[in-house]
mmCIF file of C-alpha atoms in Angstrom:
data_model
loop_
_atom_site.group_PDB
_atom_site.id
_atom_site.type_symbol
_atom_site.label_atom_id
_atom_site.label_comp_id
_atom_site.label_asym_id
_atom_site.label_seq_id
_atom_site.Cartn_x
_atom_site.Cartn_y
_atom_site.Cartn_z
ATOM 1 C CA MET A 211 -8.658 1.890 9.135
ATOM 2 C CA SER A 212 -6.178 0.838 6.062
ATOM 3 C CA VAL A 213 -3.387 0.084 8.432
ATOM 4 C CA SER A 214 -5.309 -2.465 10.190
ATOM 5 C CA ILE A 215 -6.666 -4.582 7.306
ATOM 6 C CA ASN A 216 -5.965 -8.325 8.326
ATOM 7 C CA SER A 217 -4.152 -6.878 11.789
ATOM 8 C CA GLY A 218 -1.765 -4.972 9.182
ATOM 9 C CA GLN A 219 -0.953 -8.391 7.264
ATOM 10 C CA SER A 220 -2.282 -7.539 3.770
ATOM 11 C CA CYS A 221 -0.519 -6.508 0.805
ATOM 12 C CA ILE A 222 -2.841 -3.315 0.456
ATOM 13 C CA ALA A 223 -3.122 -2.496 3.950
ATOM 14 C CA ALA A 224 -1.497 1.191 4.341
ATOM 15 C CA LYS A 225 2.064 1.322 5.439
ATOM 16 C CA ARG A 226 3.445 4.805 4.483
ATOM 17 C CA PHE A 227 1.377 8.114 5.318
ATOM 18 C CA ILE A 228 2.893 11.257 3.325
ATOM 19 C CA VAL A 229 1.544 14.499 4.930
ATOM 20 C CA VAL A 230 2.065 17.965 3.680
ATOM 21 C CA ASP A 231 3.745 20.478 6.460
ATOM 22 C CA GLU A 232 0.464 22.618 6.367
ATOM 23 C CA VAL A 233 -1.567 19.868 7.893
ATOM 24 C CA TYR A 234 0.908 17.561 9.308
ATOM 25 C CA ASP A 235 0.850 18.333 13.267
ATOM 26 C CA GLN A 236 -3.147 18.304 13.030
ATOM 27 C CA PHE A 237 -3.164 14.788 11.161
ATOM 28 C CA VAL A 238 -0.580 13.122 13.337
ATOM 29 C CA ASP A 239 -2.583 14.135 16.349
ATOM 30 C CA ARG A 240 -5.553 12.654 15.216
ATOM 31 C CA PHE A 241 -4.168 10.017 13.586
ATOM 32 C CA VAL A 242 -2.428 8.579 16.809
ATOM 33 C CA GLU A 243 -5.871 9.100 18.328
ATOM 34 C CA ALA A 244 -7.649 6.659 16.138
ATOM 35 C CA MET A 245 -4.876 4.339 16.075
ATOM 36 C CA ASP A 246 -4.905 4.265 19.870
ATOM 37 C CA ASP A 247 -8.868 3.652 19.784
ATOM 38 C CA GLN A 248 -8.216 0.217 17.888
ATOM 39 C CA LEU A 249 -9.347 -2.419 19.851
ATOM 40 C CA VAL A 250 -6.824 -5.507 19.935
ATOM 41 C CA GLY A 251 -8.191 -9.010 20.693
ATOM 42 C CA ASN A 252 -9.728 -11.910 19.728
ATOM 43 C CA PRO A 253 -10.130 -11.823 16.226
ATOM 44 C CA MET A 254 -13.457 -13.929 16.417
ATOM 45 C CA ASP A 255 -14.985 -11.085 18.244
ATOM 46 C CA GLU A 256 -16.772 -8.608 16.108
ATOM 47 C CA ALA A 257 -15.605 -5.969 18.311
ATOM 48 C CA THR A 258 -11.871 -6.522 17.694
ATOM 49 C CA ASP A 259 -10.405 -4.284 15.256
ATOM 50 C CA ILE A 260 -6.847 -5.892 15.364
ATOM 51 C CA GLY A 261 -6.065 -9.453 16.149
ATOM 52 C CA PRO A 262 -2.757 -11.266 16.328
ATOM 53 C CA GLN A 263 0.068 -11.642 13.776
ATOM 54 C CA ALA A 264 0.049 -14.948 11.905
ATOM 55 C CA ARG A 265 3.096 -16.318 13.543
ATOM 56 C CA ALA A 266 5.322 -15.186 16.528
ATOM 57 C CA ASP A 267 8.569 -15.301 14.307
ATOM 58 C CA LEU A 268 6.820 -12.889 12.061
ATOM 59 C CA MET A 269 5.804 -10.604 14.810
ATOM 60 C CA ASP A 270 9.684 -10.738 15.946
ATOM 61 C CA ASP A 271 10.707 -9.839 12.479
ATOM 62 C CA LEU A 272 8.258 -6.904 12.439
ATOM 63 C CA HIS A 273 9.549 -5.557 16.118
ATOM 64 C CA GLU A 274 13.169 -5.971 14.838
ATOM 65 C CA GLN A 275 12.329 -3.493 11.817
ATOM 66 C CA VAL A 276 10.690 -1.126 14.361
ATOM 67 C CA GLU A 277 13.325 -1.294 16.902
ATOM 68 C CA ALA A 278 15.953 -0.609 14.236
ATOM 69 C CA THR A 279 14.125 2.041 12.785
ATOM 70 C CA LEU A 280 13.789 3.561 16.185
ATOM 71 C CA GLU A 281 17.872 3.175 16.834
ATOM 72 C CA ALA A 282 18.313 5.108 13.396
ATOM 73 C CA GLY A 283 16.517 8.038 14.770
ATOM 74 C CA ALA A 284 12.820 7.732 14.448
ATOM 75 C CA ALA A 285 10.137 8.664 17.081
ATOM 76 C CA CYS A 286 7.427 6.503 18.201
ATOM 77 C CA ARG A 287 4.332 8.095 19.047
ATOM 78 C CA LEU A 288 2.005 4.984 19.963
ATOM 79 C CA GLY A 289 2.807 1.375 20.602
ATOM 80 C CA GLY A 290 6.168 -0.015 19.267
ATOM 81 C CA GLU A 291 6.641 -3.049 21.639
ATOM 82 C CA PRO A 292 4.901 -6.490 21.593
ATOM 83 C CA MET A 293 1.756 -6.647 23.808
ATOM 84 C CA ASP A 294 2.068 -8.577 27.384
ATOM 85 C CA ARG A 295 -0.465 -11.376 26.569
ATOM 86 C CA ASP A 296 -0.695 -15.056 25.096
ATOM 87 C CA GLY A 297 -0.487 -14.714 21.325
ATOM 88 C CA ALA A 298 1.615 -12.775 19.028
ATOM 89 C CA PHE A 299 -0.082 -9.551 19.641
ATOM 90 C CA TYR A 300 1.241 -6.332 18.154
ATOM 91 C CA PRO A 301 -0.131 -2.997 19.210
ATOM 92 C CA PRO A 302 -1.259 -0.330 17.055
ATOM 93 C CA THR A 303 2.126 1.578 16.148
ATOM 94 C CA VAL A 304 2.686 4.852 14.586
ATOM 95 C CA LEU A 305 6.578 6.143 13.846
ATOM 96 C CA THR A 306 7.303 9.456 12.909
ATOM 97 C CA ASP A 307 10.572 11.542 11.834
ATOM 98 C CA VAL A 308 11.655 8.262 10.124
ATOM 99 C CA PRO A 309 15.022 8.258 8.694
ATOM 100 C CA ALA A 310 15.890 7.713 5.143
ATOM 101 C CA ASP A 311 17.002 3.760 4.349
ATOM 102 C CA SER A 312 15.779 2.846 7.652
ATOM 103 C CA PRO A 313 13.722 -0.228 7.966
ATOM 104 C CA ALA A 314 10.637 1.511 8.085
ATOM 105 C CA ASP A 315 11.550 3.721 5.308
ATOM 106 C CA SER A 316 12.725 0.970 2.722
ATOM 107 C CA GLU A 317 11.108 -2.259 3.809
ATOM 108 C CA GLU A 318 7.741 -3.260 4.143
ATOM 109 C CA LEU A 319 6.548 -3.442 7.537
ATOM 110 C CA PHE A 320 3.799 -6.245 7.799
ATOM 111 C CA GLY A 321 1.681 -5.387 10.626
ATOM 112 C CA PRO A 322 -0.355 -2.614 12.447
ATOM 113 C CA VAL A 323 2.648 -0.086 12.075
ATOM 114 C CA ALA A 324 2.210 2.966 10.288
ATOM 115 C CA THR A 325 5.055 5.405 9.197
ATOM 116 C CA VAL A 326 4.207 9.167 8.800
ATOM 117 C CA PHE A 327 6.696 11.481 6.638
ATOM 118 C CA ARG A 328 6.417 15.261 6.630
ATOM 119 C CA VAL A 329 6.905 16.609 3.416
ATOM 120 C CA PRO A 330 6.709 20.684 2.373
ATOM 121 C CA ASP A 331 4.426 20.420 -0.702
ATOM 122 C CA GLU A 332 2.573 17.947 -3.395
ATOM 123 C CA ALA A 333 5.821 18.040 -5.483
ATOM 124 C CA ALA A 334 7.802 16.588 -2.331
ATOM 125 C CA ALA A 335 4.777 14.318 -1.497
ATOM 126 C CA ILE A 336 5.233 12.444 -5.053
ATOM 127 C CA GLU A 337 8.612 11.865 -5.209
ATOM 128 C CA LYS A 338 8.375 10.503 -1.533
ATOM 129 C CA ALA A 339 5.703 8.441 -2.583
ATOM 130 C CA ASN A 340 7.512 6.917 -5.337
ATOM 131 C CA ASP A 341 10.909 6.653 -3.492
ATOM 132 C CA THR A 342 10.407 3.149 -2.636
ATOM 133 C CA ARG A 343 11.165 -0.313 -4.620
ATOM 134 C CA PHE A 344 7.774 -1.000 -3.995
ATOM 135 C CA GLY A 345 4.594 -0.360 -6.188
ATOM 136 C CA LEU A 346 1.152 -1.869 -5.718
ATOM 137 C CA GLY A 347 -0.997 0.579 -4.659
ATOM 138 C CA ALA A 348 -1.496 4.126 -3.465
ATOM 139 C CA SER A 349 -4.040 6.751 -2.373
ATOM 140 C CA VAL A 350 -4.366 10.442 -2.516
ATOM 141 C CA TRP A 351 -6.943 12.510 -0.106
ATOM 142 C CA THR A 352 -7.705 16.024 -1.142
ATOM 143 C CA ALA A 353 -10.856 17.886 -1.590
ATOM 144 C CA ASP A 354 -9.902 19.096 -4.989
ATOM 145 C CA LEU A 355 -10.619 15.985 -7.213
ATOM 146 C CA GLU A 356 -9.175 17.403 -10.110
ATOM 147 C CA ARG A 357 -5.730 17.741 -8.214
ATOM 148 C CA GLY A 358 -6.287 14.331 -6.830
ATOM 149 C CA GLU A 359 -6.603 12.625 -9.940
ATOM 150 C CA ARG A 360 -3.317 14.718 -11.502
ATOM 151 C CA VAL A 361 -1.341 13.259 -8.329
ATOM 152 C CA ALA A 362 -2.500 9.712 -8.892
ATOM 153 C CA ARG A 363 -1.718 9.653 -12.551
ATOM 154 C CA GLN A 364 2.171 10.360 -11.213
ATOM 155 C CA PHE A 365 2.023 7.662 -8.794
ATOM 156 C CA GLU A 366 4.506 4.733 -10.014
ATOM 157 C CA SER A 367 1.985 1.883 -8.844
ATOM 158 C CA GLY A 368 -0.165 -0.590 -10.301
ATOM 159 C CA LEU A 369 -3.391 0.949 -8.603
ATOM 160 C CA ALA A 370 -4.029 4.392 -7.597
ATOM 161 C CA PHE A 371 -7.269 5.879 -5.875
ATOM 162 C CA VAL A 372 -8.427 9.337 -4.858
ATOM 163 C CA ASN A 373 -10.220 9.743 -1.467
ATOM 164 C CA GLU A 374 -10.476 6.097 -1.423
ATOM 165 C CA LEU A 375 -8.580 3.204 0.422
ATOM 166 C CA VAL A 376 -6.705 0.838 -1.892
ATOM 167 C CA LYS A 377 -8.678 -2.219 -2.586
ATOM 168 C CA SER A 378 -9.162 -5.039 -4.985
ATOM 169 C CA ASP A 379 -12.365 -5.070 -7.307
ATOM 170 C CA PRO A 380 -13.317 -7.964 -9.624
ATOM 171 C CA ARG A 381 -14.280 -5.832 -12.367
ATOM 172 C CA LEU A 382 -10.858 -3.892 -12.487
ATOM 173 C CA PRO A 383 -7.172 -5.526 -13.054
ATOM 174 C CA PHE A 384 -5.155 -5.754 -9.869
ATOM 175 C CA GLY A 385 -1.427 -5.737 -9.572
ATOM 176 C CA GLY A 386 1.751 -3.864 -8.974
ATOM 177 C CA VAL A 387 4.652 -2.577 -10.867
ATOM 178 C CA LYS A 388 8.727 -2.545 -9.488
ATOM 179 C CA ASP A 389 9.276 -5.146 -6.997
ATOM 180 C CA SER A 390 5.547 -5.281 -6.361
ATOM 181 C CA GLY A 391 5.642 -7.649 -9.492
ATOM 182 C CA TYR A 392 4.296 -7.588 -13.129
ATOM 183 C CA GLY A 393 1.020 -8.781 -14.642
ATOM 184 C CA ARG A 394 -2.495 -8.466 -13.658
ATOM 185 C CA GLU A 395 -5.463 -10.582 -11.985
ATOM 186 C CA LEU A 396 -9.265 -9.686 -12.167
ATOM 187 C CA ALA A 397 -11.435 -8.031 -14.804
ATOM 188 C CA ARG A 398 -10.602 -8.990 -18.355
ATOM 189 C CA ASP A 399 -6.863 -8.409 -18.045
ATOM 190 C CA GLY A 400 -6.575 -10.974 -15.243
ATOM 191 C CA VAL A 401 -8.537 -13.678 -17.471
ATOM 192 C CA ARG A 402 -6.392 -13.008 -20.352
ATOM 193 C CA GLU A 403 -3.184 -13.612 -17.874
ATOM 194 C CA PHE A 404 -4.566 -17.279 -17.770
ATOM 195 C CA VAL A 405 -5.429 -17.754 -21.481
ATOM 196 C CA ASN A 406 -3.024 -19.221 -24.123
ATOM 197 C CA ALA A 407 -3.156 -17.124 -27.239
ATOM 198 C CA LYS A 408 -3.007 -19.030 -30.785
ATOM 199 C CA THR A 409 -1.374 -17.923 -33.525
ATOM 200 C CA ILE A 410 -2.624 -19.065 -37.155
ATOM 201 C CA TRP A 411 -1.044 -17.714 -40.039
ATOM 202 C CA VAL A 412 -1.935 -18.760 -43.736
ATOM 203 C CA GLN A 413 0.294 -17.370 -46.254
ATOM 204 C CA GLN A 414 -0.795 -16.726 -49.737
ATOM 205 C CA ALA A 415 1.303 -17.973 -52.815
ATOM 206 C CA ALA A 416 3.504 -15.438 -54.190
ATOM 207 C CA HIS A 417 1.618 -15.555 -57.607
ATOM 208 C CA GLU A 418 -1.650 -15.100 -56.199
ATOM 209 C CA GLU A 419 -3.436 -11.661 -56.552
ATOM 210 C CA THR A 420 -5.008 -10.276 -53.350
ATOM 211 C CA SER A 421 -7.875 -7.968 -53.145
ATOM 212 C CA SER A 422 -9.554 -5.852 -50.515
ATOM 213 C CA VAL A 423 -12.976 -4.339 -49.849
ATOM 214 C CA GLU A 424 -13.712 -0.958 -48.671
#
């Protein structure tokens, strides 16, 4: 699952899930079930889905964001408390009914915490997706590929995928917009970021005639 990439500690791990009202309830039920099935444990064990957070203080910061969001009125459908075991283990967590401007709405939660937003329609979904100061990656999931591409083109993000998780590919430029940075790495665009372009200007004398060949 994208939300659990590197235990949620990845710039392209999914953070916000924006779901239209028509399928919202079904999505949340299935999503919570799938998150609950994620195995938390030793990252060296191949069966593990989610390992520990990088440091205990980072887990504490994550939990403070979750607590502040719940205090603001959000609902916790799964998880929400550090696990009672040795190590900085935070469980798969799902938050719904997230109030505007609460930490889970306005900040990046760098861990296995997913926020699910209910919106009435496609236009509202696009508006909500762009209502953030971040802009690295976004994806849209739909059975209508033409619709998916149309929506993807309206995302204010450096990367946009249709029916695919946000990912990096060495063949394609990678980078964000807004507070997610500027410039690109990977592919031709990325190589050019590390190249010094040199300008050479040779000025002809004013009395010399110029000619061109077509």
